Amino acid sequence: MGNFHILEQAEAVEYARGIEGLFPAGVQLSSREIGNGNLNRVFQITDSASGRGLILKQALPYIKVIGESVPLTLDRVRIESEALRIQRELCPDLTPKVYAYEPDLALIVMEDLSDHVPMRRGLMERGRYPSFGGQIGTFLARTLLFTSDLAMDLQEKKQRVKAFINPELCNITEDLVFDAPYKKSRMNIFEPPIRDAVERIWADTELHLEVALLRESFLTKAQALLHGDLHTDNIFIKPDSMKVIDPEFAYYGPMGFDIGTVIANLLLNYSGQEGWSKDAQERDDYRRYLLDSVRELWSQFELQFRALWNGHPVDRMAKTRGYQDLYVAKLLQDTIGFAGVKMVCRVHGFIHVADIERIEDAVAREQAQRIALKIGAALIKRNRSARSIEEVLQIALDAVS
Ligand SMILES: Nc1ncnc2c1ncn2[C@@H]1O[C@H](COP(=O)(O)OP(=O)(O)O)[C@@H](O)[C@H]1O
Ligand SMILES: CSC[C@H]1O[C@H](OP(=O)(O)O)[C@H](O)[C@@H]1O
């Protein structure tokens, strides 16, 4: 990365213009910076005449939301580009096209998905996406099964694990998801009215034991190549299409972490419904839709995961009678536990979610935060005994009754 420098907007445009086969010669290109994420710069570069465009994403050598005092490896762009390549091979319809990867400048150029919306925004506007369960179920089943020991040559899989060692990005998750929310820490940000609920989490040793076990799994279980940050801002959606972006947190970890992250974000929106409608009927209907989506996601995932396992060449031991059932049962438990920690950290941790944060009414916002903490903590505590996704739905219903 010797030639790295932060691109000026005009340089970004010239870089895009130079990519062979994308724009006609002499084309007039416009550009705007649209990056609203925590880590990177994102330019949308458009041919004003045809409306065709692309996205140029450049990593900064530090954490954007904190500043230059906290360096962050540019190697994350290699991880992101390689993960995108693998995900696209496995799920061509569910990932963006990548046009260029330039390691020296730590940038990736990819398909502009502006005809989709980030799913978080879609849900905040009460969008309904009936195909989502099937789409995300496919993404999860294919990316998780086909990158695991179940379906890969065991030696190749180990090489993959090595290529995806992602210590600095994993460290962010280890700190922000598994550590800070469970103790008094400068990394926690929350509003005074929920201090009592946060302090209960800090003092709950039964909860801490479950988090320690989930953290151990995150640290040691190299089960599959994870996306690593599968929240609803990283899912772009429209009625007939869904695409997953931003796998810079990819590493070999426990499958349930990715599935749990999606579920957590649906349930954070569920919690936030407290502030998005004055009409109780409308709020309940939308909550029901979100719970149906959680159920559908899990059942589609399970169906497709089992079908792929049964229908493709897999590891000899994977055919052992009874093994698949135990594997899927444990996967559900992991999913539930990780969904819980991903909810809790977004309420009083360092990074919050707009679904709750943007509620203007302070009382409703507080209520939404309390609901999210209640669901998150209950999921964490249930993780090792859960037997069915229905338990997740019941926990969510109990939290608002
Ligand atoms: N391929 C894309 N098409 C359209 N918008 C995109 C695309 N990639 C990123 N963006 C926009 O930039 C934002 C930040 O991108 P992201 O890859 O999530 O960066 P970060 O890692 O900093 O979060 C996204 O939320 C979205 O608004
Ligand atoms: C200090 S950044 C933490 C936060 O940033 C990542 O989000 P994104 O890259 O999608 O903006 C990730 O969720 C991390 O938890």
Coordinates of C-alpha atoms and ligand atoms in Angstrom, one line a residue:
M1 CA 0.0 0.0 0.0
G2 CA 3.0 2.3 -0.6
N3 CA 1.3 4.7 -2.9
F4 CA -1.8 5.3 -0.8
H5 CA -3.2 8.7 -0.5
I6 CA -6.7 10.0 0.2
L7 CA -8.3 10.7 -3.2
E8 CA -9.7 14.2 -4.0
Q9 CA -13.2 14.0 -5.6
A10 CA -11.7 14.9 -9.0
E11 CA -9.2 12.2 -8.8
A12 CA -11.9 9.7 -7.9
V13 CA -13.7 10.7 -11.1
E14 CA -10.6 10.4 -13.2
Y15 CA -9.9 7.0 -11.7
A16 CA -13.4 5.8 -12.6
R17 CA -13.1 7.3 -16.1
G18 CA -10.0 5.2 -16.6
I19 CA -11.7 1.8 -15.9
E20 CA -11.9 0.1 -19.2
G21 CA -15.3 -0.7 -20.7
L22 CA -17.4 1.3 -18.2
F23 CA -17.9 4.7 -19.7
P24 CA -17.6 6.0 -23.3
A25 CA -14.7 8.2 -24.2
G26 CA -15.1 11.9 -23.4
V27 CA -18.1 11.3 -21.1
Q28 CA -19.2 14.0 -18.7
L29 CA -19.1 12.5 -15.2
S30 CA -20.5 14.0 -12.0
S31 CA -19.6 12.9 -8.5
R32 CA -20.9 13.2 -4.9
E33 CA -19.7 11.8 -1.7
I34 CA -22.4 9.7 -0.1
G35 CA -20.5 7.7 2.5
N36 CA -22.6 7.7 5.7
G37 CA -21.0 4.6 7.2
N38 CA -18.6 4.6 10.1
L39 CA -15.3 3.7 8.4
N40 CA -14.9 4.6 4.7
R41 CA -15.4 7.2 2.0
V42 CA -17.9 6.4 -0.7
F43 CA -18.3 8.4 -4.0
Q44 CA -21.2 8.0 -6.4
I45 CA -19.9 8.8 -9.9
T46 CA -22.5 9.2 -12.6
D47 CA -22.6 9.7 -16.4
S48 CA -25.0 12.6 -16.5
A49 CA -26.2 11.8 -20.0
S50 CA -27.0 8.1 -19.6
G51 CA -27.6 8.2 -15.9
R52 CA -25.2 5.1 -15.6
G53 CA -23.0 5.2 -12.6
L54 CA -20.8 3.4 -10.2
I55 CA -19.6 3.5 -6.6
L56 CA -16.0 4.1 -5.6
K57 CA -15.3 3.2 -2.0
Q58 CA -12.0 4.1 -0.5
A59 CA -10.8 3.0 3.0
L60 CA -9.2 5.6 5.3
P61 CA -6.2 4.5 7.4
Y62 CA -8.2 5.3 10.5
I63 CA -11.7 4.9 12.0
K64 CA -13.7 7.7 10.3
V65 CA -16.2 8.2 13.1
I66 CA -13.5 8.6 15.7
G67 CA -10.7 10.3 13.8
E68 CA -7.1 10.0 12.8
S69 CA -6.0 9.2 16.4
V70 CA -7.3 5.6 15.9
P71 CA -5.5 3.9 13.0
L72 CA -7.2 1.1 11.1
T73 CA -5.6 -1.3 8.7
L74 CA -6.1 -0.7 4.9
D75 CA -5.9 -4.5 4.5
R76 CA -9.6 -4.5 5.2
V77 CA -10.1 -3.6 1.5
R78 CA -8.4 -6.8 0.4
I79 CA -10.6 -8.7 2.8
E80 CA -13.7 -6.9 1.5
S81 CA -12.8 -7.4 -2.2
E82 CA -12.0 -11.1 -1.7
A83 CA -15.1 -11.7 0.3
L84 CA -17.2 -10.0 -2.3
R85 CA -15.6 -12.2 -5.0
I86 CA -16.5 -15.4 -3.1
Q87 CA -20.0 -14.2 -2.2
R88 CA -20.6 -13.2 -5.8
E89 CA -19.5 -16.6 -7.0
L90 CA -21.9 -18.3 -4.6
C91 CA -24.8 -15.8 -4.9
P92 CA -24.5 -13.8 -8.1
D93 CA -27.9 -12.2 -7.8
L94 CA -27.5 -11.1 -4.2
T95 CA -24.2 -9.2 -4.3
P96 CA -23.0 -6.1 -6.3
K97 CA -20.8 -6.4 -9.4
V98 CA -17.2 -5.4 -8.6
Y99 CA -15.5 -3.5 -11.5
A100 CA -12.1 -2.8 -9.9
Y101 CA -10.0 -3.4 -6.8
E102 CA -6.9 -1.2 -6.3
P103 CA -4.9 -2.3 -3.3
D104 CA -2.4 0.6 -3.4
L105 CA -5.2 3.1 -3.1
A106 CA -7.3 0.8 -0.9
L107 CA -10.3 1.2 -3.1
I108 CA -13.1 -0.9 -4.7
V109 CA -15.2 0.2 -7.6
M110 CA -18.6 -1.5 -7.8
E111 CA -22.1 -1.4 -9.1
D112 CA -24.3 1.5 -8.0
L113 CA -27.3 0.1 -6.1
S114 CA -29.1 3.4 -5.8
D115 CA -32.2 1.9 -7.4
H116 CA -32.4 -0.1 -4.1
V117 CA -32.7 1.4 -0.6
P118 CA -30.8 0.4 2.5
M119 CA -33.1 -2.0 4.3
R120 CA -32.9 0.0 7.5
R121 CA -34.4 3.0 5.8
G122 CA -37.0 0.8 4.0
L123 CA -38.1 -0.7 7.4
M124 CA -38.2 2.8 9.0
E125 CA -40.6 3.8 6.2
R126 CA -42.6 0.6 6.9
G127 CA -41.7 -1.1 3.7
R128 CA -42.6 -4.7 3.3
Y129 CA -40.4 -7.1 1.5
P130 CA -42.1 -10.5 1.0
S131 CA -39.2 -12.1 -0.8
F132 CA -36.6 -11.1 1.9
G133 CA -36.8 -14.3 3.9
G134 CA -36.0 -16.4 0.8
Q135 CA -33.3 -14.0 -0.5
I136 CA -31.4 -13.7 2.8
G137 CA -32.0 -17.4 3.5
T138 CA -30.3 -18.2 0.2
F139 CA -27.4 -15.8 0.9
L140 CA -26.8 -17.2 4.4
A141 CA -27.3 -20.9 3.4
R142 CA -24.9 -20.7 0.4
T143 CA -22.2 -18.5 1.8
L144 CA -22.1 -20.3 5.1
L145 CA -22.3 -23.9 4.0
F146 CA -20.0 -23.6 1.0
T147 CA -17.2 -21.9 2.9
S148 CA -17.3 -24.4 5.8
D149 CA -15.6 -27.7 6.4
L150 CA -19.0 -29.3 5.5
A151 CA -18.5 -28.6 1.8
M152 CA -14.9 -27.5 1.2
D153 CA -11.7 -29.4 0.9
L154 CA -10.3 -29.3 4.4
Q155 CA -6.9 -28.1 3.4
E156 CA -8.3 -25.4 1.1
K157 CA -10.6 -24.3 3.9
K158 CA -7.6 -23.8 6.2
Q159 CA -5.9 -21.7 3.6
R160 CA -9.1 -19.6 3.5
V161 CA -9.1 -19.2 7.2
K162 CA -5.5 -17.9 7.0
A163 CA -6.4 -15.4 4.2
F164 CA -9.3 -14.1 6.2
I165 CA -7.5 -13.5 9.5
N166 CA -8.9 -10.0 10.1
P167 CA -7.6 -9.1 13.6
E168 CA -8.2 -5.3 13.7
L169 CA -11.8 -5.5 12.5
C170 CA -12.6 -8.5 14.7
N171 CA -11.1 -6.4 17.6
I172 CA -13.7 -3.7 16.9
T173 CA -16.4 -6.3 17.3
E174 CA -14.8 -7.9 20.3
D175 CA -14.7 -4.6 22.1
L176 CA -18.0 -3.0 21.0
V177 CA -20.2 -6.1 20.9
F178 CA -18.9 -8.5 23.5
D179 CA -17.1 -6.3 26.1
A180 CA -18.0 -2.7 26.6
P181 CA -21.8 -3.0 26.9
Y182 CA -21.4 -5.3 29.9
K183 CA -19.3 -3.0 32.0
K184 CA -18.9 0.7 32.8
S185 CA -16.9 2.0 29.9
R186 CA -16.1 5.1 27.9
M187 CA -17.2 3.2 24.8
N188 CA -20.8 3.2 26.0
I189 CA -23.0 6.0 25.0
F190 CA -26.6 6.2 26.4
E191 CA -29.2 8.7 27.6
P192 CA -29.7 9.2 31.3
P193 CA -33.3 7.9 31.5
I194 CA -32.2 4.3 30.7
R195 CA -29.3 4.3 33.2
D196 CA -31.2 1.9 35.5
A197 CA -31.6 -0.7 32.7
V198 CA -28.0 -0.3 31.6
E199 CA -26.8 -0.8 35.2
R200 CA -28.8 -3.9 35.5
I201 CA -27.0 -5.3 32.5
W202 CA -23.6 -4.3 34.0
A203 CA -24.5 -6.2 37.2
D204 CA -26.1 -9.3 35.7
T205 CA -23.6 -12.1 36.2
E206 CA -25.9 -14.7 34.7
L207 CA -26.0 -12.7 31.5
H208 CA -22.2 -12.2 31.6
L209 CA -21.6 -15.9 31.6
E210 CA -23.6 -16.4 28.5
V211 CA -21.8 -13.4 26.8
A212 CA -18.5 -15.0 27.8
L213 CA -19.5 -18.2 26.1
L214 CA -20.7 -16.4 22.9
R215 CA -17.6 -14.4 22.8
E216 CA -15.5 -17.6 23.1
S217 CA -17.4 -18.9 20.1
F218 CA -16.7 -15.7 18.2
L219 CA -13.0 -15.9 19.1
T220 CA -12.4 -19.6 18.4
K221 CA -15.1 -21.2 16.1
A222 CA -13.7 -20.9 12.6
Q223 CA -16.9 -22.5 11.1
A224 CA -17.5 -20.5 7.9
L225 CA -16.5 -17.3 6.1
L226 CA -18.8 -14.7 7.7
H227 CA -19.9 -11.4 6.2
G228 CA -19.2 -10.2 9.8
D229 CA -21.4 -7.1 9.8
L230 CA -24.7 -8.1 8.3
H231 CA -26.9 -5.3 9.7
T232 CA -29.7 -3.7 7.7
D233 CA -27.7 -0.8 6.4
N234 CA -25.6 -3.3 4.6
I235 CA -28.6 -4.9 2.9
F236 CA -29.8 -3.0 -0.1
I237 CA -33.3 -3.9 -1.1
K238 CA -36.3 -3.2 -3.5
P239 CA -39.4 -5.4 -4.1
D240 CA -37.8 -7.8 -6.5
S241 CA -34.1 -7.6 -5.5
M242 CA -31.8 -7.7 -2.5
K243 CA -28.0 -7.2 -2.5
V244 CA -25.5 -7.5 0.4
I245 CA -22.7 -5.0 0.6
D246 CA -19.7 -4.1 2.8
P247 CA -18.1 -7.4 4.0
E248 CA -15.0 -5.7 5.4
F249 CA -15.5 -7.5 8.7
A250 CA -15.4 -10.9 7.0
Y251 CA -13.5 -13.6 8.8
Y252 CA -13.9 -17.3 9.7
G253 CA -16.3 -17.4 12.6
P254 CA -19.5 -19.0 13.9
M255 CA -22.3 -19.1 11.3
G256 CA -24.9 -18.0 13.9
F257 CA -23.2 -14.6 14.1
D258 CA -24.3 -13.6 10.6
I259 CA -27.8 -15.0 11.0
G260 CA -28.2 -13.5 14.4
T261 CA -27.1 -10.1 13.2
V262 CA -29.9 -9.9 10.6
I263 CA -32.5 -11.0 13.2
A264 CA -31.1 -8.5 15.7
N265 CA -31.6 -5.7 13.2
L266 CA -35.2 -6.7 12.4
L267 CA -35.9 -6.8 16.2
L268 CA -34.3 -3.4 16.7
N269 CA -36.7 -2.0 14.2
Y270 CA -39.5 -3.9 16.0
S271 CA -38.4 -2.2 19.2
G272 CA -38.3 1.2 17.5
Q273 CA -41.9 0.8 16.3
E274 CA -42.7 2.3 19.7
G275 CA -41.9 5.7 18.2
W276 CA -42.9 5.5 14.6
S277 CA -46.6 5.3 14.9
K278 CA -49.3 6.9 17.0
D279 CA -51.7 4.3 15.7
A280 CA -51.5 1.1 17.9
Q281 CA -53.1 -1.1 15.2
E282 CA -50.7 0.0 12.5
R283 CA -47.8 -0.5 14.9
D284 CA -49.0 -4.0 15.9
D285 CA -49.5 -4.9 12.2
Y286 CA -46.0 -3.9 11.3
R287 CA -44.5 -5.7 14.3
R288 CA -46.4 -8.8 13.2
Y289 CA -44.9 -8.4 9.8
L290 CA -41.4 -8.1 11.3
L291 CA -41.9 -11.3 13.4
D292 CA -43.1 -13.1 10.4
S293 CA -40.0 -12.0 8.6
V294 CA -37.8 -13.4 11.4
R295 CA -39.7 -16.8 11.2
E296 CA -39.5 -16.8 7.4
L297 CA -35.8 -16.0 7.4
W298 CA -34.9 -18.8 9.8
S299 CA -37.2 -21.4 8.0
Q300 CA -35.9 -20.5 4.6
F301 CA -32.3 -20.6 5.9
E302 CA -32.8 -24.0 7.5
L303 CA -34.7 -25.4 4.4
Q304 CA -32.0 -24.3 2.0
F305 CA -29.1 -25.1 4.3
R306 CA -30.3 -28.7 4.7
A307 CA -31.1 -29.1 1.0
L308 CA -27.6 -27.9 0.0
W309 CA -26.1 -30.2 2.6
N310 CA -28.1 -33.2 1.3
G311 CA -27.8 -32.4 -2.4
H312 CA -24.1 -31.5 -2.7
P313 CA -20.8 -33.4 -2.2
V314 CA -20.0 -32.8 1.4
D315 CA -17.4 -34.0 3.9
R316 CA -17.7 -37.8 4.5
M317 CA -18.4 -37.3 8.2
A318 CA -21.2 -34.8 7.4
K319 CA -23.3 -37.8 6.2
T320 CA -23.2 -39.3 9.6
R321 CA -26.7 -40.1 10.7
G322 CA -28.1 -37.5 13.2
Y323 CA -25.2 -35.1 12.7
Q324 CA -27.2 -32.6 10.5
D325 CA -30.0 -32.3 13.1
L326 CA -27.6 -31.6 15.9
Y327 CA -25.6 -29.1 13.8
V328 CA -28.8 -27.2 12.9
A329 CA -30.1 -27.2 16.5
K330 CA -26.8 -25.7 17.7
L331 CA -26.8 -23.2 14.9
L332 CA -30.3 -22.0 16.0
Q333 CA -29.0 -21.6 19.6
D334 CA -25.9 -19.7 18.4
T335 CA -28.1 -17.5 16.2
I336 CA -30.4 -16.6 19.1
G337 CA -27.4 -15.8 21.4
F338 CA -25.7 -13.6 18.8
A339 CA -28.9 -11.9 17.9
G340 CA -29.1 -10.9 21.6
V341 CA -25.6 -9.4 21.9
K342 CA -26.1 -7.6 18.6
M343 CA -29.3 -5.9 20.0
V344 CA -27.8 -5.0 23.4
C345 CA -24.7 -3.3 21.9
R346 CA -26.8 -1.1 19.6
V347 CA -28.8 0.4 22.5
H348 CA -26.1 1.6 25.0
G349 CA -22.9 0.8 23.1
F350 CA -20.8 3.0 20.9
I351 CA -22.8 2.7 17.7
H352 CA -26.6 3.0 17.7
V353 CA -29.2 2.3 15.1
A354 CA -31.4 5.0 13.4
D355 CA -34.5 2.8 14.0
I356 CA -34.4 3.8 17.6
E357 CA -32.0 6.8 17.7
R358 CA -34.1 8.9 15.3
I359 CA -37.3 8.6 17.3
E360 CA -38.0 12.3 18.2
D361 CA -40.3 11.7 21.2
A362 CA -38.0 11.2 24.2
V363 CA -40.5 9.0 26.1
A364 CA -41.1 6.7 23.1
R365 CA -37.4 6.6 22.4
E366 CA -36.7 5.5 26.0
Q367 CA -39.4 2.9 25.8
A368 CA -38.0 1.6 22.5
Q369 CA -34.5 1.3 24.1
R370 CA -35.9 -0.6 27.1
I371 CA -37.8 -3.0 24.8
A372 CA -34.6 -3.7 22.8
L373 CA -32.6 -4.3 25.9
K374 CA -35.2 -6.6 27.3
I375 CA -35.4 -8.6 24.1
G376 CA -31.6 -8.7 23.7
A377 CA -31.0 -9.8 27.3
A378 CA -33.7 -12.5 27.1
L379 CA -32.3 -13.9 23.8
I380 CA -28.8 -14.1 25.3
K381 CA -30.1 -15.9 28.4
R382 CA -32.2 -18.3 26.3
N383 CA -29.5 -19.2 23.8
R384 CA -28.3 -22.5 25.3
S385 CA -31.7 -24.0 25.9
A386 CA -33.7 -22.7 22.8
R387 CA -35.2 -25.3 20.6
S388 CA -37.3 -23.3 18.1
I389 CA -37.4 -19.9 16.4
E390 CA -40.9 -19.5 17.9
E391 CA -39.2 -18.8 21.2
V392 CA -37.6 -15.7 19.7
L393 CA -41.0 -14.5 18.6
Q394 CA -42.5 -15.1 22.0
I395 CA -39.7 -13.2 23.7
A396 CA -40.3 -10.3 21.3
L397 CA -44.1 -10.4 22.0
D398 CA -43.6 -10.6 25.8
A399 CA -41.4 -7.5 25.7
V400 CA -44.2 -5.3 24.3
S401 CA -47.1 -6.8 26.1
Ligands
LIG1 N1 -22.9 -0.2 -4.1 C1 -23.5 0.8 -3.5 N2 -24.5 1.4 -4.1 C2 -25.2 2.5 -3.6 N3 -24.8 3.0 -2.4 C3 -23.7 2.5 -1.8 C4 -23.0 1.4 -2.3 N4 -22.0 1.1 -1.4 C5 -22.1 2.0 -0.4 N5 -23.1 2.8 -0.6 C6 -23.5 3.9 0.2 O1 -22.5 4.3 1.1 C7 -22.8 4.0 2.5 C8 -21.6 3.5 3.2 O2 -21.1 2.3 2.5 P1 -20.5 1.1 3.3 O3 -19.9 0.1 2.3 O4 -21.5 0.5 4.2 O5 -19.3 1.8 4.1 P2 -18.9 1.7 5.6 O6 -18.0 0.5 5.6 O7 -18.1 3.0 5.8 O8 -20.1 1.6 6.4 C9 -23.9 3.0 2.3 O9 -24.7 3.0 3.5 C10 -24.7 3.5 1.1 O10 -25.5 4.6 1.5
LIG2 C1 -16.2 2.1 15.3 S1 -17.0 1.6 13.9 C2 -18.1 0.4 14.5 C3 -19.1 -0.2 13.6 O1 -18.9 0.2 12.2 C4 -19.3 -0.8 11.4 O2 -20.4 -0.3 10.7 P1 -20.4 0.1 9.1 O3 -19.0 -0.2 8.6 O4 -21.4 -0.7 8.5 O5 -20.7 1.5 9.1 C5 -19.6 -2.0 12.3 O6 -21.0 -2.2 12.4 C6 -19.0 -1.7 13.6 O7 -19.7 -2.2 14.7

